[in-house]
PDB file of C-alpha atoms in Angstrom:
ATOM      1  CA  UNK A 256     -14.774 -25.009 -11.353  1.00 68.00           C
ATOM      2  CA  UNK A 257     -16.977 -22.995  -9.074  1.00 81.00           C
ATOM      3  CA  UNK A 258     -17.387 -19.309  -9.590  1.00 93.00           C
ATOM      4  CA  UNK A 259     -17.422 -16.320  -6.833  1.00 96.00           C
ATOM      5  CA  UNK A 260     -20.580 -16.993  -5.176  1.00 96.00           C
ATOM      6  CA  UNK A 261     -21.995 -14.441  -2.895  1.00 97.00           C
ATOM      7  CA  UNK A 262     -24.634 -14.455  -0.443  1.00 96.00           C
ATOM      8  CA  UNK A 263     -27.572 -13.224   0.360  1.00 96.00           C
ATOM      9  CA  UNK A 264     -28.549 -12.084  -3.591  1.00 96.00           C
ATOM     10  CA  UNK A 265     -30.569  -9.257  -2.023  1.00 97.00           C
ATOM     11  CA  UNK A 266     -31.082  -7.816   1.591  1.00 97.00           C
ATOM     12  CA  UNK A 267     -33.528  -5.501   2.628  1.00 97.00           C
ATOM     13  CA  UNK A 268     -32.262  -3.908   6.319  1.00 97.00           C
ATOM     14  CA  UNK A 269     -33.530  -0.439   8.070  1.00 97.00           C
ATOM     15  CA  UNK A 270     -31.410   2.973   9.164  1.00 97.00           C
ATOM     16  CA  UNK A 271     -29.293   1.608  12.132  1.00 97.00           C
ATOM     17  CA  UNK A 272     -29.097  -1.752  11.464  1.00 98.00           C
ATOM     18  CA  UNK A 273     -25.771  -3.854  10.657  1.00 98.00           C
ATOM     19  CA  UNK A 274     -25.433  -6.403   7.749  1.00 98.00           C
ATOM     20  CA  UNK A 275     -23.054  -9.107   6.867  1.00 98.00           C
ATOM     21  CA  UNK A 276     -22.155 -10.481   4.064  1.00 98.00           C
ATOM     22  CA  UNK A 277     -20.362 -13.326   2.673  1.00 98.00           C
ATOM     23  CA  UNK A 278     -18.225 -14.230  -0.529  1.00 98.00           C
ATOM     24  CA  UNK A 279     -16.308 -17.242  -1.493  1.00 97.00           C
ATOM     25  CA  UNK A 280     -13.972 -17.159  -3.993  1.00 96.00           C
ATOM     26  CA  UNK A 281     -12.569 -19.824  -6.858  1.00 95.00           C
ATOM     27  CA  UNK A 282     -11.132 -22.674  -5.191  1.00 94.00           C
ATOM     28  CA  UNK A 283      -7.193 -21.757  -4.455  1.00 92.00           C
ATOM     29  CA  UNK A 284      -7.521 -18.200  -4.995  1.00 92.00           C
ATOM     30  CA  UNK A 285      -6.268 -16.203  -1.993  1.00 91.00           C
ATOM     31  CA  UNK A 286      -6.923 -12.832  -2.763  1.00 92.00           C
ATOM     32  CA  UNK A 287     -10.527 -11.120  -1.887  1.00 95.00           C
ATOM     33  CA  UNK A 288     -11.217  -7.779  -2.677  1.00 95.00           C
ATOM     34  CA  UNK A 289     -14.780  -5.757  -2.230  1.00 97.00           C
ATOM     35  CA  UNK A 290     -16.223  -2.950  -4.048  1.00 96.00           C
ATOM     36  CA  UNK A 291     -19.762  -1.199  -3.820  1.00 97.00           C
ATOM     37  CA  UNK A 292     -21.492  -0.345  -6.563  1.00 96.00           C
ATOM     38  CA  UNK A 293     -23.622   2.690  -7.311  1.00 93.00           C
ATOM     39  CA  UNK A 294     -25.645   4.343 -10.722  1.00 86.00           C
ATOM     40  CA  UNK A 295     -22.792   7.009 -12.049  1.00 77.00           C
ATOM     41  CA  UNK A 296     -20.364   6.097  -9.483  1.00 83.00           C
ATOM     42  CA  UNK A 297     -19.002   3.157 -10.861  1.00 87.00           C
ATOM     43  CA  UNK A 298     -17.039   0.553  -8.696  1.00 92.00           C
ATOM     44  CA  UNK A 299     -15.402   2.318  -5.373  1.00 93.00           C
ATOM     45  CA  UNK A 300     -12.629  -0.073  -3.575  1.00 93.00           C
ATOM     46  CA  UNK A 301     -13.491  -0.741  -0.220  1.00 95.00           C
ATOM     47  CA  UNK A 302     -10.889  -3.412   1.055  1.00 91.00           C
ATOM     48  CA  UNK A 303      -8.473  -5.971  -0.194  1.00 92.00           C
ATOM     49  CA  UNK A 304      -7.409  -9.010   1.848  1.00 93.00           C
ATOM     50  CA  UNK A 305      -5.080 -11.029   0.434  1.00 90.00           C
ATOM     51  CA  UNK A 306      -3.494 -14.459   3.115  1.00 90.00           C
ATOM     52  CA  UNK A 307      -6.182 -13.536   6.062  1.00 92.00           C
ATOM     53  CA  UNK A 308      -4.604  -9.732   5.860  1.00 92.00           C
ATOM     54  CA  UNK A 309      -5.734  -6.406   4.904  1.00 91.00           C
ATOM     55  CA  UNK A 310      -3.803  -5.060   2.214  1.00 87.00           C
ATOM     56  CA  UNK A 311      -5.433  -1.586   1.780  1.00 86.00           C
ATOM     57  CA  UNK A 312      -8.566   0.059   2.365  1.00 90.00           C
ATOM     58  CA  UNK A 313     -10.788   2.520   0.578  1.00 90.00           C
ATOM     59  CA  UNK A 314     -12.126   5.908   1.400  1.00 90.00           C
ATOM     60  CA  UNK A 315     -15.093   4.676   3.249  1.00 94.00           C
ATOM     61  CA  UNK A 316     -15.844   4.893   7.516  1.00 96.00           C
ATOM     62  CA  UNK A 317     -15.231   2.807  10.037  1.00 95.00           C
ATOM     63  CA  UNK A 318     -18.653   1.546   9.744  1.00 97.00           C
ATOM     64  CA  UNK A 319     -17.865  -0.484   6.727  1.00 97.00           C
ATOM     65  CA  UNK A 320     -15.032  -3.926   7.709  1.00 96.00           C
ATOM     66  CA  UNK A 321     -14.124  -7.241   6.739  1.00 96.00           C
ATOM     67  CA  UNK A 322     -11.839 -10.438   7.170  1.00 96.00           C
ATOM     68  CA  UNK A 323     -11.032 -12.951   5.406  1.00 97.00           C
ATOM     69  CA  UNK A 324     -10.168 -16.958   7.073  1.00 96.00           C
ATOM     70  CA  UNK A 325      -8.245 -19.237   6.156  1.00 94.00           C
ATOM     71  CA  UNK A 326      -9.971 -20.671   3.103  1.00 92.00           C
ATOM     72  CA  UNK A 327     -10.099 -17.447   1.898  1.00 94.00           C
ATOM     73  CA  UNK A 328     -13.979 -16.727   1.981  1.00 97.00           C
ATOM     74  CA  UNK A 329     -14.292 -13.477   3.137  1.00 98.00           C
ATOM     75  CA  UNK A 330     -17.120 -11.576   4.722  1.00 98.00           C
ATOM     76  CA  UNK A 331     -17.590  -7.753   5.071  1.00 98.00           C
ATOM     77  CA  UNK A 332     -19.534  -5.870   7.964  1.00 98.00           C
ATOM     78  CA  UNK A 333     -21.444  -2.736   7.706  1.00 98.00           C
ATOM     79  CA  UNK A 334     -22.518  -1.141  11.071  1.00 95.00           C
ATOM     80  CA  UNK A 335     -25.015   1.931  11.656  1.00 97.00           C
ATOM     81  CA  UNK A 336     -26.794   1.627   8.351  1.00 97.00           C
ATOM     82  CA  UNK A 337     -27.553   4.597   6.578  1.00 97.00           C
ATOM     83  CA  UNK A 338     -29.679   5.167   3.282  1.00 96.00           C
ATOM     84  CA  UNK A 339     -26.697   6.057   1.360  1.00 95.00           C
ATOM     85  CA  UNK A 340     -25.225   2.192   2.033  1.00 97.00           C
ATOM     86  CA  UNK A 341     -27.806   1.408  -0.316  1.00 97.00           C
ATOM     87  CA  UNK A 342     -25.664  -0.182  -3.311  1.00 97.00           C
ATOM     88  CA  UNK A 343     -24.695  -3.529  -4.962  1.00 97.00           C
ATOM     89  CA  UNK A 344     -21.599  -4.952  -3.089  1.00 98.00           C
ATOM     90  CA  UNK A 345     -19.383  -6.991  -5.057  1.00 97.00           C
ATOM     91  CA  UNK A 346     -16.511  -9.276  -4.132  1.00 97.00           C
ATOM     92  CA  UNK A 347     -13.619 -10.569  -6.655  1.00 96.00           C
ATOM     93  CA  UNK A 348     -11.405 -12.882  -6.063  1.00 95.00           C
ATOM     94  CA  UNK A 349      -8.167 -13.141  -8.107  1.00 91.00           C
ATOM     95  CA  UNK A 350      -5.182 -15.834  -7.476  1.00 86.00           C
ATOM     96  CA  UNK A 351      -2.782 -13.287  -7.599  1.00 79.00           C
ATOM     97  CA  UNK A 352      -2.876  -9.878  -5.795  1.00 76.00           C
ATOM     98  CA  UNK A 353      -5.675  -7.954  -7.245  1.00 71.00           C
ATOM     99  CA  UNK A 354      -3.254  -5.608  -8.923  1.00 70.00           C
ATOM    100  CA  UNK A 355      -1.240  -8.335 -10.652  1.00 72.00           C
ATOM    101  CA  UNK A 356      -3.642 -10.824 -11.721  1.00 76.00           C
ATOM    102  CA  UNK A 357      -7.606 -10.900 -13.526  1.00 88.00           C
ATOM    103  CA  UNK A 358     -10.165 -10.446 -10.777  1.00 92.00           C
ATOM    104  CA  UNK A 359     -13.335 -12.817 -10.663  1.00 95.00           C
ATOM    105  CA  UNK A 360     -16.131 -11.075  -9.802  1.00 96.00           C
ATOM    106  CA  UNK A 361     -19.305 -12.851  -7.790  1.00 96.00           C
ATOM    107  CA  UNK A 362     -22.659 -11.553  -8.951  1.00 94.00           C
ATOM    108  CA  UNK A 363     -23.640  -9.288  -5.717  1.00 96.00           C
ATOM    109  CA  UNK A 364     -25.393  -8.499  -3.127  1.00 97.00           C
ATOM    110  CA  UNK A 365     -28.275  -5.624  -3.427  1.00 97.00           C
ATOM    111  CA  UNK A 366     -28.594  -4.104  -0.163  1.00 98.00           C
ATOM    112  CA  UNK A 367     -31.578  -1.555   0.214  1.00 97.00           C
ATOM    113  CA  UNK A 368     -31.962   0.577   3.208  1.00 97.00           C
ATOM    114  CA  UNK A 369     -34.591   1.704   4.168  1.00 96.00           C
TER     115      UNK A 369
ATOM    116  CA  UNK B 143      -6.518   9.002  -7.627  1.00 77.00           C
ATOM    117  CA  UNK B 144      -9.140   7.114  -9.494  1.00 87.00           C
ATOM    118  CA  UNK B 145      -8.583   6.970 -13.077  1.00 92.00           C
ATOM    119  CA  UNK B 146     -10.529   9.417 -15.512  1.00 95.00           C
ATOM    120  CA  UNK B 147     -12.529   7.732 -17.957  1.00 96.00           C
ATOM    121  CA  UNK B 148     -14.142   9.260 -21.244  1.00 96.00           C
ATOM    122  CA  UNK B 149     -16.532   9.505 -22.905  1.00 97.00           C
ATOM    123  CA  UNK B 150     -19.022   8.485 -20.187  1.00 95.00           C
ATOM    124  CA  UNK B 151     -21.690   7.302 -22.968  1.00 96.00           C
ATOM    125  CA  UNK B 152     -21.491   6.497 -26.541  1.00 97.00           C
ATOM    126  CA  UNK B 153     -24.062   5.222 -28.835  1.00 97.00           C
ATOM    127  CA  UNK B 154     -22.847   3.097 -31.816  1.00 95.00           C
ATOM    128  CA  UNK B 155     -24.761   1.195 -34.837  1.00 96.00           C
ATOM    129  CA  UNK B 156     -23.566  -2.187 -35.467  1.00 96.00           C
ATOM    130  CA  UNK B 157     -20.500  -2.199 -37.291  1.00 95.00           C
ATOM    131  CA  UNK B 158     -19.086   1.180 -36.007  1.00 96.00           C
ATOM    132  CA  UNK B 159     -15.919   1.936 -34.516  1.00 96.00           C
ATOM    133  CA  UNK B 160     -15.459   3.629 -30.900  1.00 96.00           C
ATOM    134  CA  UNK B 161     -12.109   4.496 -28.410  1.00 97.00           C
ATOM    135  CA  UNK B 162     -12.410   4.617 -24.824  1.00 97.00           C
ATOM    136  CA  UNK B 163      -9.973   6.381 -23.178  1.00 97.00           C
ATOM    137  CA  UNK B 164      -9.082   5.975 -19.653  1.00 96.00           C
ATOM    138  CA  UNK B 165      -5.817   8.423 -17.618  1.00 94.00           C
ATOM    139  CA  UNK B 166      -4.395   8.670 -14.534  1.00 91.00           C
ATOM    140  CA  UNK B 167      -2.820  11.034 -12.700  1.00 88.00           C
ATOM    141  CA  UNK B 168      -0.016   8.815 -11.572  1.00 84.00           C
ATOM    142  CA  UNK B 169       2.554   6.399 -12.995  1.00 82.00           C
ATOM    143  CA  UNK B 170       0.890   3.380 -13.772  1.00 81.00           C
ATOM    144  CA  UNK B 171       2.745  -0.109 -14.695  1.00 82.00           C
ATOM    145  CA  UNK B 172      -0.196  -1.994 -15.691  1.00 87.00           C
ATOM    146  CA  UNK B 173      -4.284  -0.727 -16.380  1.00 91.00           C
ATOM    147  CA  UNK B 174      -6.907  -3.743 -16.583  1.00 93.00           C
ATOM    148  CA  UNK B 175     -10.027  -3.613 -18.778  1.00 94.00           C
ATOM    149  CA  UNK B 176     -13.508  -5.185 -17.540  1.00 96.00           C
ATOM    150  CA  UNK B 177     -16.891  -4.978 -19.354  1.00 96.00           C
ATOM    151  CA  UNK B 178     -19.940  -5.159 -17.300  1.00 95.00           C
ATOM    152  CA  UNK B 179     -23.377  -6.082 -18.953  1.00 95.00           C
ATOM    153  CA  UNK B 180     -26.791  -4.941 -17.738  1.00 91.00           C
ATOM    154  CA  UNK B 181     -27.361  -6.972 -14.747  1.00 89.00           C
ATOM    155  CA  UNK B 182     -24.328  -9.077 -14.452  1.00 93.00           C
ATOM    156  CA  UNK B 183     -20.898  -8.999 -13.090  1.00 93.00           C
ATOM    157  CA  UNK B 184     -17.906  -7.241 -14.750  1.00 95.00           C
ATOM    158  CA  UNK B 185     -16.317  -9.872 -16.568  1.00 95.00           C
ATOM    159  CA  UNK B 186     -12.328  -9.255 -17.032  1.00 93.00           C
ATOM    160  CA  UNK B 187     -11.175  -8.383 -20.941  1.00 93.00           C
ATOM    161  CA  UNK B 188      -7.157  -7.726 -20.954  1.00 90.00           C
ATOM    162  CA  UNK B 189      -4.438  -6.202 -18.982  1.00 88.00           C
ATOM    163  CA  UNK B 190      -1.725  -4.107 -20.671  1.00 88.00           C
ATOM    164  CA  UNK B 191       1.496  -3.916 -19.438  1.00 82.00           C
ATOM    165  CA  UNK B 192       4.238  -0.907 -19.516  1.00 76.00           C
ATOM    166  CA  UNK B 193       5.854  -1.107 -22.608  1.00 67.00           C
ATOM    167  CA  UNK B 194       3.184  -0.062 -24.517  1.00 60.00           C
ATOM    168  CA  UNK B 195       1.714  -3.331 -25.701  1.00 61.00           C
ATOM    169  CA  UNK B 196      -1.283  -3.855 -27.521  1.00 61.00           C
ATOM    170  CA  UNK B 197      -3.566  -6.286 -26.510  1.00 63.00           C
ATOM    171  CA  UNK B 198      -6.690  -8.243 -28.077  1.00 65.00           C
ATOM    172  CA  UNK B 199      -9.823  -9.551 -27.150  1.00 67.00           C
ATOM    173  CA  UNK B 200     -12.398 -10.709 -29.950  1.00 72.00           C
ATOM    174  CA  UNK B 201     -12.721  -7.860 -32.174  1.00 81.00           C
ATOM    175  CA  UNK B 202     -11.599  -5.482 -29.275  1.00 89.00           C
ATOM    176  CA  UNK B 203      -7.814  -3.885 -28.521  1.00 90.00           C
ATOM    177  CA  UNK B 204      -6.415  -1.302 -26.534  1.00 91.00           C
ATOM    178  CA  UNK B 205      -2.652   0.212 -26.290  1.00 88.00           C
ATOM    179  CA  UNK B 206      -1.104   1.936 -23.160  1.00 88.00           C
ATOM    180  CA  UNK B 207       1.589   4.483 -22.923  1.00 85.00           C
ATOM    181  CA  UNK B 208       2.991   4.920 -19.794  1.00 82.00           C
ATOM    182  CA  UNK B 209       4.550   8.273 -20.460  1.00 83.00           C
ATOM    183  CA  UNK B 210       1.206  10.093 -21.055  1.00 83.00           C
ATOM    184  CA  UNK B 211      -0.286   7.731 -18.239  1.00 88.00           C
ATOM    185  CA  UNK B 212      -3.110   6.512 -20.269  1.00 90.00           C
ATOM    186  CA  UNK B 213      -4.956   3.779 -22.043  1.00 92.00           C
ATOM    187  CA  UNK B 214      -7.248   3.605 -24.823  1.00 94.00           C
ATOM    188  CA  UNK B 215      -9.409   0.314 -25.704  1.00 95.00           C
ATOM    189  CA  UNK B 216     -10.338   0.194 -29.309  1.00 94.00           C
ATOM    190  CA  UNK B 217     -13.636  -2.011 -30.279  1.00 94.00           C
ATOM    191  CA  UNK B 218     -13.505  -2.436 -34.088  1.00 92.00           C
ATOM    192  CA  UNK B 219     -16.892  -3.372 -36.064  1.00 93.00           C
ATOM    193  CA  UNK B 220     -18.838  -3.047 -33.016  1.00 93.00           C
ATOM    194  CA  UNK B 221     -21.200  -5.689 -32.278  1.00 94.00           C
ATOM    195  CA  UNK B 222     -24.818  -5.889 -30.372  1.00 95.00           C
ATOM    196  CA  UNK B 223     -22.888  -8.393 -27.615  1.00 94.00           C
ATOM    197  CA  UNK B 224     -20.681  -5.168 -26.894  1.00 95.00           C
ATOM    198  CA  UNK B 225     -23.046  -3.461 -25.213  1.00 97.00           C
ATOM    199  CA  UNK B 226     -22.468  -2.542 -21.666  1.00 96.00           C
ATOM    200  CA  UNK B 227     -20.437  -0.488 -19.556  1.00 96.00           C
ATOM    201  CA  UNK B 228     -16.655  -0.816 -19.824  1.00 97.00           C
ATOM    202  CA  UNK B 229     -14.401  -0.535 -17.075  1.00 96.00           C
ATOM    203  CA  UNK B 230     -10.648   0.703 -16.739  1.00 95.00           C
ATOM    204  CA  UNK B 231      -8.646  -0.462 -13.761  1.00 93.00           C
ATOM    205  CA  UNK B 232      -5.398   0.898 -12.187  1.00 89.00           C
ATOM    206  CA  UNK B 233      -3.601   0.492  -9.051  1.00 82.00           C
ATOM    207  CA  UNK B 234      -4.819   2.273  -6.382  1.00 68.00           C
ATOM    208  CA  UNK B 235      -2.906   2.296  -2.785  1.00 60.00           C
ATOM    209  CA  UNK B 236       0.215   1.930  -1.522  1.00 62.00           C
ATOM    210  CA  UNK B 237       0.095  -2.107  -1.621  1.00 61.00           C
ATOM    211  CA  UNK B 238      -1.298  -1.742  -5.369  1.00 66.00           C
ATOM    212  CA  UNK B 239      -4.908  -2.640  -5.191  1.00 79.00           C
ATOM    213  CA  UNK B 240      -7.230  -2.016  -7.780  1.00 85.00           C
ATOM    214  CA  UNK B 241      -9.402   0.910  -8.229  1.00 89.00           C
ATOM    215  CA  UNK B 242     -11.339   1.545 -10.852  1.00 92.00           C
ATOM    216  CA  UNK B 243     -13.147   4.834 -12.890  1.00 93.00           C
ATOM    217  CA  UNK B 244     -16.454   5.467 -13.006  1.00 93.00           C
ATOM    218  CA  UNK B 245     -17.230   3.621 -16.374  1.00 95.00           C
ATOM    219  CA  UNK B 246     -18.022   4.232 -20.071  1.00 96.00           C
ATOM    220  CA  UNK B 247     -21.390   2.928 -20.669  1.00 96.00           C
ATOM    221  CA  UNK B 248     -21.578   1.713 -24.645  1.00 97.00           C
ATOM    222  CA  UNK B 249     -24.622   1.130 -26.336  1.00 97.00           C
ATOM    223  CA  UNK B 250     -24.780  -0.618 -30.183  1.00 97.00           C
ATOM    224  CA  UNK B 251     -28.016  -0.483 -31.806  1.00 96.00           C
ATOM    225  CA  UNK B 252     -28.691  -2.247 -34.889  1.00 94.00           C
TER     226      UNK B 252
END
């Protein structure tokens, strides 16, 4: 069975920019959620979307968003870049609500602004 | 309302014992465990239930107590493969997602 796969592995984009990125998640798992990760922060929720709808989102702006379609891959959206997006972005998919169940977690995206 | 992990770093030799200790400052019915190696994704270890269960994983356990809103994960005769940084997971918003703290990074050295 296929893992979480996420792509691009790495992205390089400058101040102002947008980015998107992608994640598909285990075959018949309907539940997506997204986190960013940065050194001494640990993982910070960004969104859940669990069915095609959002069910919560994290402290973050506007600038960060996301979907999810009806295979469940999921893509999130960052707008306005700013050095501070600069993290590892990782996606976990879980067949239950994230809450409930044992999240699958895809290997990343680096994104580096610069 | 991110859970409070501690300690944020602990060296161990091979063989040693170490608690990680992870509380919130709300009720919790469930808190999730992940370990994340250098360079890969957090892989998923247990979840505990209310009720106080115990739960095990290799050579590695953890309780919860609900009343004192807070989990501890136990790794017992500590091996090299244990290194990495260890994760504790409780729900987060009003629909229950999962947030997570900020990590206790473990380190065995032989």
């Amino acid at each position: 069975k296929a893992g979480v796969t996420q792509t691009p592995r790495y992205l390089i984009k400058t101040r102002g920019q947008q980015v998107t990125l992608s994640c598909s998640p285990i075959s018949g798992h309907r539940s997506v959620s997204w986190y960013q990760q940065t050194p001494g922060q640990g993982l910070q929720f960004l969104f859940e979307y669990f069915s095609e709808t959002q069910r919560n989102k994290g402290n973050f702006p506007g600038r960060f968003s996301g979907r999810q379609f009806s295979n469940s891959r999921s893509e999130m959206n960052v707008s306005t870049l700013e050095l501070g997006d600069s993290a590892l972005y990782l996606c976990a998919s879980s067949l239950l609500q994230s809450d409930l169940g044992k999240l699958f977690f895809g290997s990343g995206t680096q994104l580096s602004v610069l | 309302q991110q859970p409070v992990q501690s300690p944020q770093a602990v060296i161990l030799r091979e063989g040693e014992d170490a608690v990680i200790n992870c509380s919130s400052s709300k009720a919790l019915y469930s808190v999730h465990w992940y370990r994340q190696k250098h360079g890969e994704a957090p892989v998923f270890l247990m979840i505990l239930l209310k009720g106080g269960e115990q739960k095990g994983h290799e050579k590695i356990s953890a309780s919860f107590n609900e009343k004192k809103q807070q989990s501890s994960l136990y790794l017992t005769a500590s091996q090299l493969s244990y290194s990495g940084t260890y994760f504790c997971g409780t729900e987060g918003g009003s629909q229950g997602n999962l947030i997570f703290g900020k990590g206790t990074k473990l380190s065995v050295k032989p």
